[in-house]
Coordinates of C-alpha atoms and ligand atoms in Angstrom, one line a residue:
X33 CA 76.5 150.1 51.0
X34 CA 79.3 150.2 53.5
X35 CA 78.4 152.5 56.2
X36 CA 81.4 151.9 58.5
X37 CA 83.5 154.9 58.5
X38 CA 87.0 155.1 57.0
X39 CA 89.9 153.5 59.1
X40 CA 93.2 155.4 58.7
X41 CA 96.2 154.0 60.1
X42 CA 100.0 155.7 60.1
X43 CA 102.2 152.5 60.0
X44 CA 105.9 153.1 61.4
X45 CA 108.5 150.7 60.1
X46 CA 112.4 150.7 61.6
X47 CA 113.3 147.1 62.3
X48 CA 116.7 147.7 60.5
X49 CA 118.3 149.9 58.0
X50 CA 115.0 151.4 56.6
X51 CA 112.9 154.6 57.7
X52 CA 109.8 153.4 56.7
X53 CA 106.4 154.9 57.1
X54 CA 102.9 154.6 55.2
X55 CA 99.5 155.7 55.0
X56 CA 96.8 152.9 54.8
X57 CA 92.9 153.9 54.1
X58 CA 91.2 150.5 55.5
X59 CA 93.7 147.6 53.6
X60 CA 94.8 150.4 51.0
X61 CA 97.9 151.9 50.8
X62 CA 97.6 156.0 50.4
X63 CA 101.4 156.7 50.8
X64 CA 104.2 154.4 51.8
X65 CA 107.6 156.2 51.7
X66 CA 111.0 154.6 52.7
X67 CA 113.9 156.7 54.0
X68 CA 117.4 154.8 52.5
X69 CA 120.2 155.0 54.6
X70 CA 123.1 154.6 52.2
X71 CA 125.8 155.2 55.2
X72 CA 126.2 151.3 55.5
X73 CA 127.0 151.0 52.0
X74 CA 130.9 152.0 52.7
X75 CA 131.1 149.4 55.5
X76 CA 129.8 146.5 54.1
X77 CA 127.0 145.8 56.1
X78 CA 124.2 147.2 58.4
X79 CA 125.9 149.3 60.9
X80 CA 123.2 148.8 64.4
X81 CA 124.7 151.7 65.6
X82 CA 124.8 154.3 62.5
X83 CA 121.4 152.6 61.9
X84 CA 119.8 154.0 64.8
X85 CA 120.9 157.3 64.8
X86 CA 120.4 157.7 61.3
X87 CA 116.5 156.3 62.0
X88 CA 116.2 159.4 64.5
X89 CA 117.0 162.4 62.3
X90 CA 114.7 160.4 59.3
X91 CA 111.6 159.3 61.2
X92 CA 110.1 163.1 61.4
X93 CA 110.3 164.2 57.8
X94 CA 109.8 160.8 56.6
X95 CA 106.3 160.9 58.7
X96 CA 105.7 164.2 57.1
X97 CA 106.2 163.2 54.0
X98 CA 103.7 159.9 54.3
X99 CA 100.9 162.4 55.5
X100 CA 101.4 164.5 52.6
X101 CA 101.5 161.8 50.1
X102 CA 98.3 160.6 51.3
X103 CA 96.6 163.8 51.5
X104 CA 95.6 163.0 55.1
X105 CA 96.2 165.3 58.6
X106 CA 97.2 163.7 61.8
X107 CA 94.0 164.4 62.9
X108 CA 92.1 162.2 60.6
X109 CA 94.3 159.1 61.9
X110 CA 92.4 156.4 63.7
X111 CA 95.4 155.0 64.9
X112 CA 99.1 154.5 65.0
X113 CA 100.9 150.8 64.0
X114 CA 104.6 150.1 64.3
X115 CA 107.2 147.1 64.2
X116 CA 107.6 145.7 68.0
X117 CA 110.2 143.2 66.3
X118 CA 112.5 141.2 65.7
X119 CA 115.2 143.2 64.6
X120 CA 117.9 145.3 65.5
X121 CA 117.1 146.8 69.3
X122 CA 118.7 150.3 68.6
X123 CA 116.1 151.0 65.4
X124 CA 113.2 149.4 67.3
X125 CA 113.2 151.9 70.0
X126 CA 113.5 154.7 67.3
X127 CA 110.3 153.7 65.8
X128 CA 108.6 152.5 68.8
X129 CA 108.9 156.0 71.0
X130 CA 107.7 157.8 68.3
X131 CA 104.8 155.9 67.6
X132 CA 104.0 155.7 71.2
X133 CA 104.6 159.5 71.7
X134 CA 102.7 160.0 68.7
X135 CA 100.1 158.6 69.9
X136 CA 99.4 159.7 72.8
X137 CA 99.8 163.2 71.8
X138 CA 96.8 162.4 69.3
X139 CA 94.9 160.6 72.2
X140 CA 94.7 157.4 69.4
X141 CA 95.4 153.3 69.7
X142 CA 98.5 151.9 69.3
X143 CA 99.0 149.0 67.9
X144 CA 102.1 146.7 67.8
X145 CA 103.2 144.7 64.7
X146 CA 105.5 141.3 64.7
X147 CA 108.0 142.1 61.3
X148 CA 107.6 138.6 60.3
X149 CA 103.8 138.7 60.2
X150 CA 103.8 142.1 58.4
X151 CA 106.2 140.2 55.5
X152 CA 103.6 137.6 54.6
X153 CA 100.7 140.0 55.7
X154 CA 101.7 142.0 52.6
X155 CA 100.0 140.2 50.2
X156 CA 96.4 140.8 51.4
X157 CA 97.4 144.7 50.7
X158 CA 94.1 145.7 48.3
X159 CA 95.4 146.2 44.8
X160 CA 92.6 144.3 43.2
X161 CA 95.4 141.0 43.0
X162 CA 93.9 137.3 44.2
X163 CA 95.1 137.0 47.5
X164 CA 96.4 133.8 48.9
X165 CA 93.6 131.2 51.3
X166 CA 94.3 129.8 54.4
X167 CA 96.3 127.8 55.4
X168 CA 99.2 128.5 53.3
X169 CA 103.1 128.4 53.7
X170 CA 105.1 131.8 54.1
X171 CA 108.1 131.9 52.9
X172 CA 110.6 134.7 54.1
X173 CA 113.6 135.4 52.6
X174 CA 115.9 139.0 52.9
X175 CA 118.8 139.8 54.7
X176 CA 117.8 139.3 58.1
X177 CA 115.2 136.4 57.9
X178 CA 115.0 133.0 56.2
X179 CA 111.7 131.3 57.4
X180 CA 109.1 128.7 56.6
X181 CA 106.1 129.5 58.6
X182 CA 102.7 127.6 58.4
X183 CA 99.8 130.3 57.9
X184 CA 96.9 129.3 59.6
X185 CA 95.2 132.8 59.1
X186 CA 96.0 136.5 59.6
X187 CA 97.2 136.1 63.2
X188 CA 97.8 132.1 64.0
X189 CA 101.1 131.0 62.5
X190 CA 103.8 128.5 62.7
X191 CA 107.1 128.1 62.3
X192 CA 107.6 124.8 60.8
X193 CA 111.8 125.9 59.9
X194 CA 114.4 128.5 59.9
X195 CA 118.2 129.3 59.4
X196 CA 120.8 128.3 61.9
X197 CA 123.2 130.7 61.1
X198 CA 123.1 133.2 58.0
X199 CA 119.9 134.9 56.5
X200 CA 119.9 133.8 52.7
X201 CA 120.2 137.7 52.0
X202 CA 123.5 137.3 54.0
X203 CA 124.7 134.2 52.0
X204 CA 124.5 136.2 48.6
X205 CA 126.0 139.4 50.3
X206 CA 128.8 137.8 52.0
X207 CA 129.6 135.5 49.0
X208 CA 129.1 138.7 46.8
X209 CA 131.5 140.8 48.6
X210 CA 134.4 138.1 47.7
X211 CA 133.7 138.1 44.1
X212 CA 134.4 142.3 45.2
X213 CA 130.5 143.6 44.6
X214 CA 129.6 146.6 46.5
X215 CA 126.8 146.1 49.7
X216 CA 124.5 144.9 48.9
X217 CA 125.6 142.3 46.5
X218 CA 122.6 139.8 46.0
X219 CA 121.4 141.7 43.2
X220 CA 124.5 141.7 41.7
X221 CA 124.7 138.0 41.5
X222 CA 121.5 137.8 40.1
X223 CA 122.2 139.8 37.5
X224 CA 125.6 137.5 36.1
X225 CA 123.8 135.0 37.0
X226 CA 122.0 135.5 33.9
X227 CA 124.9 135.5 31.6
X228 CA 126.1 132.3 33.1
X229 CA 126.3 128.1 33.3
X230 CA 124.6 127.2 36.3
X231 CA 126.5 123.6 36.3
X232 CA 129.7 125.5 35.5
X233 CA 131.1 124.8 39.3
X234 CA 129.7 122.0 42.1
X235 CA 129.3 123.3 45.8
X236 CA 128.3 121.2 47.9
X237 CA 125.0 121.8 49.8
X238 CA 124.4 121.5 53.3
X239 CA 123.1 119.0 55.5
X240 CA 120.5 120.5 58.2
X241 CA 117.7 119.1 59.8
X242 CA 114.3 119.1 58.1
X243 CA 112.8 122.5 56.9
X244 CA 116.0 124.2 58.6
X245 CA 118.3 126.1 56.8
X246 CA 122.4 127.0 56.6
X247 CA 124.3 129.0 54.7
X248 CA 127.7 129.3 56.3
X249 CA 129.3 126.7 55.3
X250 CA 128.3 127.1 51.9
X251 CA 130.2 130.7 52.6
X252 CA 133.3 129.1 54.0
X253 CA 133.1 126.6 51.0
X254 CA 132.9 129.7 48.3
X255 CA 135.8 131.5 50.2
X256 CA 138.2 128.5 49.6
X257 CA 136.9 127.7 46.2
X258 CA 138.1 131.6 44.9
X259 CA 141.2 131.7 47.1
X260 CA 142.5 128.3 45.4
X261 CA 141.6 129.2 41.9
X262 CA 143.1 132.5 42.4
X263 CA 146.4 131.4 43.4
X264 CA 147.0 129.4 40.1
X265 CA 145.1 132.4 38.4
X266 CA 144.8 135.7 39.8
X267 CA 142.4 136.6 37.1
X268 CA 140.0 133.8 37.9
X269 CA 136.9 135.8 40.0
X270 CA 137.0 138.6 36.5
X271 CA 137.6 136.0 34.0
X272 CA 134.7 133.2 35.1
X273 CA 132.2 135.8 36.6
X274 CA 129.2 135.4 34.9
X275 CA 129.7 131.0 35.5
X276 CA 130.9 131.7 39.2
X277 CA 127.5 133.9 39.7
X278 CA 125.5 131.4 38.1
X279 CA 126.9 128.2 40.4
X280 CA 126.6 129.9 43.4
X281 CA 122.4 131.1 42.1
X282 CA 122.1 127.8 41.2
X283 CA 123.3 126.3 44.6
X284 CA 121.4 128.8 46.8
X285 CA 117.7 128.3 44.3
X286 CA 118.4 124.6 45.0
X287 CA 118.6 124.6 48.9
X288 CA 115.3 127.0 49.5
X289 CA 113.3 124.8 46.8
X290 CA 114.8 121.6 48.4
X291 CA 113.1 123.0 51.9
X292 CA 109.9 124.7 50.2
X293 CA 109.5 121.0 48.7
X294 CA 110.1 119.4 51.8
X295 CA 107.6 122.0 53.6
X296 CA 105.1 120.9 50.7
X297 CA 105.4 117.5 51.8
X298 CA 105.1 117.6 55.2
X299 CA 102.1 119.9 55.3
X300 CA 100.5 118.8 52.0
X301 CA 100.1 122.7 51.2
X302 CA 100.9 123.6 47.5
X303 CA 100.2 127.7 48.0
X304 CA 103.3 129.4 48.5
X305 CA 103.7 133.0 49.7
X306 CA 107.0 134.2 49.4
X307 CA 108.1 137.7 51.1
X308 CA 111.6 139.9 52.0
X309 CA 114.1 141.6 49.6
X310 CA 115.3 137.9 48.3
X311 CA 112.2 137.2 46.7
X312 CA 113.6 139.9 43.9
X313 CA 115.9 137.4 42.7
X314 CA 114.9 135.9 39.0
X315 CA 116.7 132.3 39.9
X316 CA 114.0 132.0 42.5
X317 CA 111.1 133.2 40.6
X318 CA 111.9 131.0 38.0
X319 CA 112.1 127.9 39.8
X320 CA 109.0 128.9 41.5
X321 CA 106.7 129.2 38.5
X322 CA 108.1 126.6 37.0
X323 CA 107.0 124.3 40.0
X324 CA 103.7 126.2 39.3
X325 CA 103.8 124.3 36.0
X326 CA 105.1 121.1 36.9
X327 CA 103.8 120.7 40.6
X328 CA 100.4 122.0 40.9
X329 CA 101.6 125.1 42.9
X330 CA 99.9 128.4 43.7
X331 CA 102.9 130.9 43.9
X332 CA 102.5 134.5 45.0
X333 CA 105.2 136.8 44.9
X334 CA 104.2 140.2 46.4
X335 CA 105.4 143.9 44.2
X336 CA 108.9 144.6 44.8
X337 CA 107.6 147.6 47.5
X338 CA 106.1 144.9 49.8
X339 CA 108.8 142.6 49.9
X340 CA 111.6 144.6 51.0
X341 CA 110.9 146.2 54.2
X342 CA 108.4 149.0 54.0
X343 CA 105.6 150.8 56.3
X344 CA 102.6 149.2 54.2
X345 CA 102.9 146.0 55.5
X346 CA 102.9 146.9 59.1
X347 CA 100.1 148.9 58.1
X348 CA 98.1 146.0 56.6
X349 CA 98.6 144.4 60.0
X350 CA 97.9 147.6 62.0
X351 CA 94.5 147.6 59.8
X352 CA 93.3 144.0 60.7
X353 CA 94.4 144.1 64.6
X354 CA 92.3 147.6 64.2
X355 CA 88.9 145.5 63.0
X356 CA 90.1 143.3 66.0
X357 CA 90.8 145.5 68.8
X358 CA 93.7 144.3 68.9
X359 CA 95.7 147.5 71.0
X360 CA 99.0 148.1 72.5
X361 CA 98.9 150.2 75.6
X362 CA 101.8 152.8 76.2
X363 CA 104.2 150.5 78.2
X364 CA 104.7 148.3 75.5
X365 CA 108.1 147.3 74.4
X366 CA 110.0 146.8 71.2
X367 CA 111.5 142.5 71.0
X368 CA 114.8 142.7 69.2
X369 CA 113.7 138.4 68.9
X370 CA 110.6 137.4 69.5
X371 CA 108.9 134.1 68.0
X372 CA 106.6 133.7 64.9
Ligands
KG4_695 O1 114.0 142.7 52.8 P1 115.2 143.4 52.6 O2 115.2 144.7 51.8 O3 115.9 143.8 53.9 C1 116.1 142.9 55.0 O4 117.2 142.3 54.9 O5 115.3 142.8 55.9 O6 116.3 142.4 51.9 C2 117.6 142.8 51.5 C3 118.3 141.6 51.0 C4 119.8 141.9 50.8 O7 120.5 140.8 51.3 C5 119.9 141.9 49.2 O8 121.2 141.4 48.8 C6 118.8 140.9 48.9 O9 117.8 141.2 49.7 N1 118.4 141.0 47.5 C7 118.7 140.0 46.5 C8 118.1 140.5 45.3 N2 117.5 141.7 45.6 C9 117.7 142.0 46.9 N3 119.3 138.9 46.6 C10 119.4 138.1 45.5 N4 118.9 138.5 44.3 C11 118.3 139.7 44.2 N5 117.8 140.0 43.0
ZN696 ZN1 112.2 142.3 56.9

């Protein structure tokens, strides 16, 4: 019988557009709400500054809210987790004041979470699921990040490659707001994608360094493509959607499995751990599974509330630096970059 009495961590997420905050009991989640902020939606993009301000008039009511949920009072916490970084500075310090004011109003630990960490971290969240064995590669892919860290266990990892320029996320939002989809427009691409011929139109893919990525030039490339096709058509982007979506799915599903395959090789590890909002995307779930078939991998692909950026999985991470003693004190800082 496990005599150990119950850990209960508040977990404080606000690395970028997101008010996040969750509840954990030991590695289970008891409440994990996200605040939206739909104000960037008009402008195309995260706004750093809207983003920040925006976090301050959520983070109260959203904490609320997460305490409620989980049927827990401030006084039962054991401690307080948030996201030191990366991210954007503005929304780090939002999150990072008030966890540190929090606690030490509540006289509890504080503990400081690395973003990246929490995204892979998410998969050892207790839902009953198998959870992936060291070492194993993390894959992160979402708007902000595109990664391939070696895992060597919950807090030894390496970053083996990473994109020189644009996140992934950012290479289906940019290209999706030339084809004129709303912010954001990965999902939107996914979705004609499905309609479709992959091999309708070539781009070509670039040429970077190992497990590195870029996605700029495949931008730049996309750009001309439309404006030429346009000007002999100006009808094209409506009339060929479906087939543009699905060349430009295909093109980006090829360049992460070409690194992921690459990452396999170099490593010799075949379990793959994918987290951030890209892993939504059906082109890459496919082509993962199907490697699961043909390859010998072990694929997991976290629930759709762990993969985007959410309060659970720096609560996971808050829970396991807990067991460790692993504690911030109060003049710790928030890292708009800091290393894997
Ligand atoms: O992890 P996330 O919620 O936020 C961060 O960027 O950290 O990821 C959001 C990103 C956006 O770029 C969005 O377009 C992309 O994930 N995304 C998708 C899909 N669902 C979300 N991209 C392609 N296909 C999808 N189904
Ligand atoms: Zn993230």
């Amino acid at each position: 019988m496990n005599t150990n009495p119950p850990i209960y961590i508040l977990a404080i997420e606000s690395s970028c557009d997101d008010t996040g905050v969750a509840v954990m009991h030991n590695d289970r989640v008891l409440s994990n709400v996200v605040a939206k902020q739909d104000i960037h939606e008009q402008y195309g993009g995260v706004i750093p500054e809207l983003a920040s301000r925006a976090h301050q008039s959520n983070i109260v009511p959203t904490v609320e809210v997460a305490l409620q949920k989980a049927g827990i009072s401030k006084h039962q916490l054991s401690a307080i987790a948030f996201t030191q970084g990366p991210g954007l500075m503005g929304s780090l310090l939002v999150g990072s004041s008030f966890a540190k004011s929090m606690a030490m109003a509540l006289d509890l630990p504080l503990i400081a979470v690395h973003h990246m960490h929490a995204h892979i971290l998410a998969h050892f969240i207790e839902e009953g699921q198998e959870k992936p064995t060291f070492p194993f590669l993390g894959i992160t892919i979402s708007g902000g990040h595109t990664q391939i860290i070696k895992v060597h266990s919950h807090d030894k990892m390496e970053l083996l490659g990473e994109t020189t320029d644009d996140a992934i996320g950012e290479a289906y939002d940019k290209t999706a707001k030339l084809l004129g989809f709303p912010y954001p427009g990965g999902p939107f691409i996914d979705q004609y994608a499905k309609e479709g011929n992959p091999k309708a139109y070539t781009f070509t893919k670039p040429k970077v360094e190992a497990m590195d990525f870029s996605f700029s030039g495949l931008k730049t490339q996309i750009m001309y493509f439309l404006q030429k096709n346009s000007k002999g058509n100006p009808n094209f982007i409506k009339e060929n959607l479906a087939d543009i979506c699905a060349s430009i799915q295909h093109t980006i599903v090829s360049i992460l499995m070409d690194k992921i395959s690459a990452a396999v090789a170099h490593t010799g590890i075949q379990s793959i751990v994918i987290g951030g909002g890209v892993s939504a995307n059906s082109g890459i779930r496919k082509a993962l599974y199907d490697r699961e078939k043909t390859h010998q991998w072990k694929v997991f692909i976290p629930k759709f509330e762990y993969t985007t950026d959410n309060a659970a999985m720096i609560g996971i991470v808050g829970y396991f630096k807990y067991l460790n003693h692993q504690f911030a004190d109060l003049t710790t800082v928030a890292f708009p970059r800091i290393s894997v």
